[in-house]
């Protein structure tokens, strides 16, 4: 089998910063086209719509959807009906039900659907999972704080219904937690701080518990003006684990051990996608999105000052 003929749908910041370098660095993929509302100025043909790409005669095997989640479902349905394999940026959709629909379509058509969670591929995450599997968890604290003006400038969609607000980065923490913690957990209460002029929260506090009654807290805030904090701390019967995930690298601190590594998340995602296609299977884990949905179901909405960029 030759290289997977690949098209990128949506050529915004995440596509340019992460997807394009990862595609270029993986010989299993050959970027043959892009779909964007504006000329992305790439060295491949571009089209304003997926239908226009399909009508062009360019052979495509797979696509990555890097659009806002509110419009991703319709594009994924189109792609699957055209017989394409589909890579979904996180979150995989605006709702749980639409992702399950995509899974059913992919299964029926024998196509690969990949719900990607890039933070699970950060350095130290698998080591953290293995270390925690042999210990008793006593408490978990997640702190995910950053300046929205720095990290999400001009992204109006993120403030709209379905855009998740502060949970858009926060879901990265939940993707790690659902991967490394040895027992399932669920939300018990949540407070969502919503600007008076927006649909989605700018900050949130969520409490969780697992089947053993272990307490877990999560604090997210987009009003952080200093250095960002992306930390997961787990207290165990054998000491404390701290995993810090940052742009460019990740750092895992264990009792008497330190592990650090560079950012290879998207390279690993594309390697995983190629293996899934070769094996003829899908990978659609909705656990992180389910926790976000539960937080919105349980959440007390508290209005805060309007957000003006």
mmCIF file of C-alpha atoms in Angstrom:
data_model
loop_
_atom_site.group_PDB
_atom_site.id
_atom_site.type_symbol
_atom_site.label_atom_id
_atom_site.label_comp_id
_atom_site.label_asym_id
_atom_site.label_seq_id
_atom_site.Cartn_x
_atom_site.Cartn_y
_atom_site.Cartn_z
ATOM 1 C CA UNK A 1 0.000 0.000 0.000
ATOM 2 C CA UNK A 2 1.285 3.449 -0.909
ATOM 3 C CA UNK A 3 1.090 6.625 1.082
ATOM 4 C CA UNK A 4 -2.345 7.666 2.330
ATOM 5 C CA UNK A 5 -3.607 10.477 0.093
ATOM 6 C CA UNK A 6 -4.631 13.090 2.606
ATOM 7 C CA UNK A 7 -6.639 16.325 2.723
ATOM 8 C CA UNK A 8 -6.756 18.888 5.508
ATOM 9 C CA UNK A 9 -10.136 20.475 6.173
ATOM 10 C CA UNK A 10 -9.830 23.754 8.042
ATOM 11 C CA UNK A 11 -6.450 25.480 7.921
ATOM 12 C CA UNK A 12 -6.393 27.580 11.069
ATOM 13 C CA UNK A 13 -3.875 27.916 13.878
ATOM 14 C CA UNK A 14 -3.975 24.305 15.115
ATOM 15 C CA UNK A 15 -3.629 22.986 11.560
ATOM 16 C CA UNK A 16 -0.628 25.187 10.827
ATOM 17 C CA UNK A 17 1.081 24.753 14.185
ATOM 18 C CA UNK A 18 0.576 21.004 14.590
ATOM 19 C CA UNK A 19 -1.080 19.104 11.752
ATOM 20 C CA UNK A 20 0.973 20.330 8.809
ATOM 21 C CA UNK A 21 4.372 19.613 10.461
ATOM 22 C CA UNK A 22 3.161 16.178 11.618
ATOM 23 C CA UNK A 23 1.882 15.282 8.138
ATOM 24 C CA UNK A 24 5.098 16.492 6.517
ATOM 25 C CA UNK A 25 7.128 14.365 8.921
ATOM 26 C CA UNK A 26 5.221 11.128 8.338
ATOM 27 C CA UNK A 27 5.941 9.198 5.107
ATOM 28 C CA UNK A 28 2.655 7.301 5.484
ATOM 29 C CA UNK A 29 0.771 10.455 4.434
ATOM 30 C CA UNK A 30 0.813 12.497 1.244
ATOM 31 C CA UNK A 31 -0.967 15.858 1.547
ATOM 32 C CA UNK A 32 -2.817 16.289 -1.764
ATOM 33 C CA UNK A 33 -5.392 19.009 -1.025
ATOM 34 C CA UNK A 34 -6.856 21.424 1.502
ATOM 35 C CA UNK A 35 -10.352 22.754 2.174
ATOM 36 C CA UNK A 36 -10.618 26.277 3.519
ATOM 37 C CA UNK A 37 -12.854 29.333 3.184
ATOM 38 C CA UNK A 38 -9.766 31.315 2.179
ATOM 39 C CA UNK A 39 -6.644 30.460 0.197
ATOM 40 C CA UNK A 40 -4.392 28.760 2.767
ATOM 41 C CA UNK A 41 -1.332 29.423 0.597
ATOM 42 C CA UNK A 42 -0.123 25.833 0.660
ATOM 43 C CA UNK A 43 1.667 23.944 -2.097
ATOM 44 C CA UNK A 44 -1.419 21.826 -2.804
ATOM 45 C CA UNK A 45 -4.763 22.565 -4.507
ATOM 46 C CA UNK A 46 -7.357 24.143 -2.220
ATOM 47 C CA UNK A 47 -11.133 24.152 -2.340
ATOM 48 C CA UNK A 48 -13.813 26.171 -0.570
ATOM 49 C CA UNK A 49 -15.895 23.077 0.231
ATOM 50 C CA UNK A 50 -15.451 19.343 0.657
ATOM 51 C CA UNK A 51 -17.970 18.756 -2.130
ATOM 52 C CA UNK A 52 -15.798 20.816 -4.481
ATOM 53 C CA UNK A 53 -12.760 18.720 -3.563
ATOM 54 C CA UNK A 54 -14.669 15.492 -4.182
ATOM 55 C CA UNK A 55 -15.868 16.788 -7.550
ATOM 56 C CA UNK A 56 -12.345 17.773 -8.603
ATOM 57 C CA UNK A 57 -11.189 14.256 -9.392
ATOM 58 C CA UNK A 58 -8.266 14.434 -6.956
ATOM 59 C CA UNK A 59 -7.915 11.038 -5.285
ATOM 60 C CA UNK A 60 -8.243 11.285 -1.486
ATOM 61 C CA UNK A 61 -8.154 8.445 1.052
ATOM 62 C CA UNK A 62 -8.462 10.308 4.362
ATOM 63 C CA UNK A 63 -9.092 13.727 5.876
ATOM 64 C CA UNK A 64 -8.424 15.567 9.118
ATOM 65 C CA UNK A 65 -11.184 17.872 10.348
ATOM 66 C CA UNK A 66 -9.643 20.916 12.035
ATOM 67 C CA UNK A 67 -12.784 23.043 11.985
ATOM 68 C CA UNK A 68 -14.699 24.298 15.047
ATOM 69 C CA UNK A 69 -16.682 21.428 16.610
ATOM 70 C CA UNK A 70 -20.073 22.994 15.828
ATOM 71 C CA UNK A 71 -19.673 22.285 12.092
ATOM 72 C CA UNK A 72 -17.551 19.153 12.241
ATOM 73 C CA UNK A 73 -20.340 16.569 12.285
ATOM 74 C CA UNK A 74 -21.788 17.481 8.890
ATOM 75 C CA UNK A 75 -18.332 17.451 7.311
ATOM 76 C CA UNK A 76 -17.493 14.092 8.890
ATOM 77 C CA UNK A 77 -20.737 12.587 7.571
ATOM 78 C CA UNK A 78 -19.886 13.865 4.078
ATOM 79 C CA UNK A 79 -16.388 12.454 4.259
ATOM 80 C CA UNK A 80 -17.522 9.041 5.475
ATOM 81 C CA UNK A 81 -20.197 8.827 2.772
ATOM 82 C CA UNK A 82 -17.458 9.551 0.240
ATOM 83 C CA UNK A 83 -15.574 6.550 1.635
ATOM 84 C CA UNK A 84 -12.866 8.513 3.421
ATOM 85 C CA UNK A 85 -11.138 7.749 6.712
ATOM 86 C CA UNK A 86 -11.645 10.593 9.197
ATOM 87 C CA UNK A 87 -9.344 12.122 11.818
ATOM 88 C CA UNK A 88 -11.294 14.341 14.255
ATOM 89 C CA UNK A 89 -9.510 17.142 16.097
ATOM 90 C CA UNK A 90 -10.479 17.391 19.736
ATOM 91 C CA UNK A 91 -13.171 17.607 20.911
ATOM 92 C CA UNK A 92 -14.550 15.027 18.454
ATOM 93 C CA UNK A 93 -17.889 16.843 18.246
ATOM 94 C CA UNK A 94 -20.218 19.339 19.828
ATOM 95 C CA UNK A 95 -22.352 16.569 21.379
ATOM 96 C CA UNK A 96 -21.951 12.965 22.436
ATOM 97 C CA UNK A 97 -24.806 11.743 20.256
ATOM 98 C CA UNK A 98 -23.318 13.109 17.050
ATOM 99 C CA UNK A 99 -20.027 11.323 17.714
ATOM 100 C CA UNK A 100 -21.885 8.048 18.276
ATOM 101 C CA UNK A 101 -23.662 8.619 14.957
ATOM 102 C CA UNK A 102 -20.316 9.055 13.221
ATOM 103 C CA UNK A 103 -19.023 5.871 14.837
ATOM 104 C CA UNK A 104 -22.008 3.933 13.475
ATOM 105 C CA UNK A 105 -21.547 5.345 9.956
ATOM 106 C CA UNK A 106 -17.825 4.556 9.990
ATOM 107 C CA UNK A 107 -18.478 0.995 11.157
ATOM 108 C CA UNK A 108 -21.176 0.463 8.533
ATOM 109 C CA UNK A 109 -18.903 1.701 5.743
ATOM 110 C CA UNK A 110 -15.742 -0.001 6.962
ATOM 111 C CA UNK A 111 -13.893 3.293 7.403
ATOM 112 C CA UNK A 112 -11.558 4.389 10.201
ATOM 113 C CA UNK A 113 -12.788 7.109 12.556
ATOM 114 C CA UNK A 114 -10.203 8.512 14.962
ATOM 115 C CA UNK A 115 -11.235 10.749 17.859
ATOM 116 C CA UNK A 116 -7.858 12.262 18.665
ATOM 117 C CA UNK A 117 -6.748 13.328 22.151
ATOM 118 C CA UNK A 118 -3.313 14.815 21.633
ATOM 119 C CA UNK A 119 -2.476 15.373 25.304
ATOM 120 C CA UNK A 120 -2.548 11.617 25.933
ATOM 121 C CA UNK A 121 0.586 11.402 23.815
ATOM 122 C CA UNK A 122 2.560 13.915 25.872
ATOM 123 C CA UNK A 123 5.850 12.756 27.362
ATOM 124 C CA UNK A 124 5.397 10.991 30.686
ATOM 125 C CA UNK A 125 1.680 10.211 30.335
ATOM 126 C CA UNK A 126 2.075 6.470 29.767
ATOM 127 C CA UNK A 127 4.714 6.289 32.503
ATOM 128 C CA UNK A 128 2.297 8.045 34.869
ATOM 129 C CA UNK A 129 -0.414 5.531 33.993
ATOM 130 C CA UNK A 130 1.874 2.582 34.711
ATOM 131 C CA UNK A 131 3.082 4.096 38.006
ATOM 132 C CA UNK A 132 -0.449 4.816 39.250
ATOM 133 C CA UNK A 133 -1.711 1.349 38.330
ATOM 134 C CA UNK A 134 0.303 -0.106 41.219
ATOM 135 C CA UNK A 135 -0.719 2.443 43.870
ATOM 136 C CA UNK A 136 -3.744 3.539 45.841
ATOM 137 C CA UNK A 137 -5.081 6.940 44.848
ATOM 138 C CA UNK A 138 -5.894 9.276 47.737
ATOM 139 C CA UNK A 139 -6.693 12.574 46.001
ATOM 140 C CA UNK A 140 -6.451 14.216 42.579
ATOM 141 C CA UNK A 141 -6.208 17.897 41.725
ATOM 142 C CA UNK A 142 -6.253 19.391 38.233
ATOM 143 C CA UNK A 143 -5.357 23.050 37.657
ATOM 144 C CA UNK A 144 -5.695 24.313 34.074
ATOM 145 C CA UNK A 145 -5.300 28.098 33.939
ATOM 146 C CA UNK A 146 -4.238 30.316 31.046
ATOM 147 C CA UNK A 147 -4.838 33.708 29.435
ATOM 148 C CA UNK A 148 -7.536 33.349 26.774
ATOM 149 C CA UNK A 149 -6.310 36.472 25.001
ATOM 150 C CA UNK A 150 -2.917 34.864 24.476
ATOM 151 C CA UNK A 151 -3.924 31.293 23.680
ATOM 152 C CA UNK A 152 -7.239 31.738 21.834
ATOM 153 C CA UNK A 153 -7.183 35.180 20.211
ATOM 154 C CA UNK A 154 -10.064 36.001 17.898
ATOM 155 C CA UNK A 155 -11.702 32.581 18.225
ATOM 156 C CA UNK A 156 -15.320 33.676 18.467
ATOM 157 C CA UNK A 157 -16.626 30.150 17.922
ATOM 158 C CA UNK A 158 -15.093 29.019 21.199
ATOM 159 C CA UNK A 159 -17.432 31.367 23.114
ATOM 160 C CA UNK A 160 -20.561 30.173 21.339
ATOM 161 C CA UNK A 161 -22.845 27.312 22.355
ATOM 162 C CA UNK A 162 -21.039 24.082 21.469
ATOM 163 C CA UNK A 163 -17.630 25.745 21.569
ATOM 164 C CA UNK A 164 -17.021 24.611 25.190
ATOM 165 C CA UNK A 165 -15.347 27.821 26.392
ATOM 166 C CA UNK A 166 -12.715 27.081 29.032
ATOM 167 C CA UNK A 167 -13.471 23.372 28.661
ATOM 168 C CA UNK A 168 -11.862 23.441 25.208
ATOM 169 C CA UNK A 169 -8.386 23.390 26.800
ATOM 170 C CA UNK A 170 -9.740 21.769 29.975
ATOM 171 C CA UNK A 171 -10.802 18.687 28.045
ATOM 172 C CA UNK A 172 -7.101 18.043 27.430
ATOM 173 C CA UNK A 173 -6.666 17.509 31.178
ATOM 174 C CA UNK A 174 -9.668 15.191 31.237
ATOM 175 C CA UNK A 175 -8.239 13.214 28.329
ATOM 176 C CA UNK A 176 -5.116 12.608 30.410
ATOM 177 C CA UNK A 177 -7.006 11.860 33.638
ATOM 178 C CA UNK A 178 -9.281 9.303 31.983
ATOM 179 C CA UNK A 179 -6.174 7.630 30.570
ATOM 180 C CA UNK A 180 -3.888 7.508 33.617
ATOM 181 C CA UNK A 181 -6.247 7.019 36.567
ATOM 182 C CA UNK A 182 -6.863 3.336 37.316
ATOM 183 C CA UNK A 183 -10.563 3.668 38.219
ATOM 184 C CA UNK A 184 -13.443 5.393 36.433
ATOM 185 C CA UNK A 185 -14.725 8.615 37.969
ATOM 186 C CA UNK A 186 -17.716 10.898 37.586
ATOM 187 C CA UNK A 187 -18.656 14.511 38.276
ATOM 188 C CA UNK A 188 -20.589 15.274 41.442
ATOM 189 C CA UNK A 189 -20.942 19.049 41.181
ATOM 190 C CA UNK A 190 -19.793 21.951 39.030
ATOM 191 C CA UNK A 191 -19.828 25.739 38.955
ATOM 192 C CA UNK A 192 -19.575 27.470 35.576
ATOM 193 C CA UNK A 193 -18.554 31.128 35.456
ATOM 194 C CA UNK A 194 -20.099 32.588 32.308
ATOM 195 C CA UNK A 195 -19.464 36.130 31.027
ATOM 196 C CA UNK A 196 -22.694 38.090 30.704
ATOM 197 C CA UNK A 197 -22.150 38.514 26.954
ATOM 198 C CA UNK A 198 -21.105 34.939 26.122
ATOM 199 C CA UNK A 199 -22.650 31.461 25.895
ATOM 200 C CA UNK A 200 -19.678 29.467 27.204
ATOM 201 C CA UNK A 201 -17.813 29.655 30.533
ATOM 202 C CA UNK A 202 -14.593 31.564 31.074
ATOM 203 C CA UNK A 203 -13.841 29.552 34.234
ATOM 204 C CA UNK A 204 -15.154 26.456 35.997
ATOM 205 C CA UNK A 205 -14.742 24.361 39.126
ATOM 206 C CA UNK A 206 -15.708 20.691 38.968
ATOM 207 C CA UNK A 207 -15.683 18.034 41.680
ATOM 208 C CA UNK A 208 -15.417 14.343 40.835
ATOM 209 C CA UNK A 209 -15.274 11.070 42.729
ATOM 210 C CA UNK A 210 -14.333 7.536 41.723
ATOM 211 C CA UNK A 211 -15.893 4.215 42.699
ATOM 212 C CA UNK A 212 -13.729 4.092 45.842
ATOM 213 C CA UNK A 213 -14.860 7.521 46.986
ATOM 214 C CA UNK A 214 -11.582 9.247 46.114
ATOM 215 C CA UNK A 215 -12.065 13.000 45.823
ATOM 216 C CA UNK A 216 -10.913 14.827 42.733
ATOM 217 C CA UNK A 217 -11.066 18.561 41.971
ATOM 218 C CA UNK A 218 -10.617 20.505 38.758
ATOM 219 C CA UNK A 219 -10.072 24.262 38.471
ATOM 220 C CA UNK A 220 -10.019 25.939 35.058
ATOM 221 C CA UNK A 221 -9.691 29.661 34.397
ATOM 222 C CA UNK A 222 -9.062 31.716 31.292
ATOM 223 C CA UNK A 223 -8.429 34.877 33.287
ATOM 224 C CA UNK A 224 -4.887 33.888 34.283
ATOM 225 C CA UNK A 225 -2.553 36.721 33.331
ATOM 226 C CA UNK A 226 0.756 35.150 34.352
ATOM 227 C CA UNK A 227 2.405 31.996 33.101
ATOM 228 C CA UNK A 228 -0.088 29.237 32.258
ATOM 229 C CA UNK A 229 -0.581 26.322 34.624
ATOM 230 C CA UNK A 230 -1.458 22.916 33.188
ATOM 231 C CA UNK A 231 -0.906 20.542 36.105
ATOM 232 C CA UNK A 232 -2.323 17.239 37.314
ATOM 233 C CA UNK A 233 -1.356 16.240 40.863
ATOM 234 C CA UNK A 234 -2.162 12.785 42.251
ATOM 235 C CA UNK A 235 -1.585 11.897 45.902
ATOM 236 C CA UNK A 236 -1.049 8.188 46.498
ATOM 237 C CA UNK A 237 -0.092 5.834 49.318
ATOM 238 C CA UNK A 238 3.456 5.928 47.931
ATOM 239 C CA UNK A 239 3.988 9.633 47.381
ATOM 240 C CA UNK A 240 2.779 12.326 45.009
ATOM 241 C CA UNK A 241 2.816 12.377 41.215
ATOM 242 C CA UNK A 242 2.797 15.686 39.340
ATOM 243 C CA UNK A 243 2.381 15.893 35.589
ATOM 244 C CA UNK A 244 2.867 19.296 33.941
ATOM 245 C CA UNK A 245 1.999 19.618 30.273
ATOM 246 C CA UNK A 246 3.238 22.684 28.402
ATOM 247 C CA UNK A 247 3.607 23.783 24.799
ATOM 248 C CA UNK A 248 6.742 22.090 23.532
ATOM 249 C CA UNK A 249 7.370 19.641 26.364
ATOM 250 C CA UNK A 250 5.930 17.770 29.343
ATOM 251 C CA UNK A 251 7.346 17.099 32.801
ATOM 252 C CA UNK A 252 6.486 14.200 35.114
ATOM 253 C CA UNK A 253 7.680 14.344 38.720
ATOM 254 C CA UNK A 254 7.530 11.124 40.746
ATOM 255 C CA UNK A 255 8.975 10.367 44.175
ATOM 256 C CA UNK A 256 12.726 10.095 43.539
ATOM 257 C CA UNK A 257 12.323 10.382 39.749
ATOM 258 C CA UNK A 258 11.924 13.005 37.039
ATOM 259 C CA UNK A 259 10.931 12.447 33.427
ATOM 260 C CA UNK A 260 10.848 15.157 30.751
ATOM 261 C CA UNK A 261 10.410 15.056 27.022
ATOM 262 C CA UNK A 262 9.788 17.205 23.935
ATOM 263 C CA UNK A 263 6.448 17.715 22.217
ATOM 264 C CA UNK A 264 5.742 14.737 19.941
ATOM 265 C CA UNK A 265 1.986 14.622 20.444
ATOM 266 C CA UNK A 266 0.791 15.193 16.887
ATOM 267 C CA UNK A 267 3.505 13.058 15.364
ATOM 268 C CA UNK A 268 2.246 10.244 17.581
ATOM 269 C CA UNK A 269 -1.379 10.965 16.632
ATOM 270 C CA UNK A 270 -0.626 10.610 12.941
ATOM 271 C CA UNK A 271 1.367 7.437 13.524
ATOM 272 C CA UNK A 272 -1.651 6.079 15.401
ATOM 273 C CA UNK A 273 -4.036 7.113 12.602
ATOM 274 C CA UNK A 274 -1.906 5.330 10.006
ATOM 275 C CA UNK A 275 -1.911 2.140 12.109
ATOM 276 C CA UNK A 276 -5.681 2.306 12.571
ATOM 277 C CA UNK A 277 -6.213 2.625 8.820
ATOM 278 C CA UNK A 278 -3.825 -0.258 8.118
ATOM 279 C CA UNK A 279 -5.636 -2.446 10.664
ATOM 280 C CA UNK A 280 -9.105 -1.422 9.455
ATOM 281 C CA UNK A 281 -10.336 -0.282 12.891
ATOM 282 C CA UNK A 282 -11.506 2.906 14.629
ATOM 283 C CA UNK A 283 -10.589 4.592 17.905
ATOM 284 C CA UNK A 284 -13.454 6.677 19.278
ATOM 285 C CA UNK A 285 -13.142 7.308 23.014
ATOM 286 C CA UNK A 286 -15.722 9.850 24.185
ATOM 287 C CA UNK A 287 -14.919 9.653 27.917
ATOM 288 C CA UNK A 288 -13.364 13.158 28.127
ATOM 289 C CA UNK A 289 -16.310 14.714 26.277
ATOM 290 C CA UNK A 290 -18.751 12.837 28.521
ATOM 291 C CA UNK A 291 -17.214 14.467 31.595
ATOM 292 C CA UNK A 292 -17.581 17.901 29.998
ATOM 293 C CA UNK A 293 -21.205 17.166 29.155
ATOM 294 C CA UNK A 294 -21.835 16.069 32.745
ATOM 295 C CA UNK A 295 -20.282 19.273 34.064
ATOM 296 C CA UNK A 296 -22.667 21.297 31.900
ATOM 297 C CA UNK A 297 -25.602 19.143 33.092
ATOM 298 C CA UNK A 298 -24.702 19.553 36.773
ATOM 299 C CA UNK A 299 -23.238 23.030 36.599
ATOM 300 C CA UNK A 300 -24.519 26.044 38.458
ATOM 301 C CA UNK A 301 -24.230 29.018 36.102
ATOM 302 C CA UNK A 302 -22.822 32.147 37.694
ATOM 303 C CA UNK A 303 -22.706 35.283 35.573
ATOM 304 C CA UNK A 304 -19.470 37.268 35.667
ATOM 305 C CA UNK A 305 -18.330 40.462 33.985
ATOM 306 C CA UNK A 306 -18.632 40.567 30.172
ATOM 307 C CA UNK A 307 -15.616 39.437 28.205
ATOM 308 C CA UNK A 308 -14.327 41.874 25.593
ATOM 309 C CA UNK A 309 -11.197 40.914 23.710
#
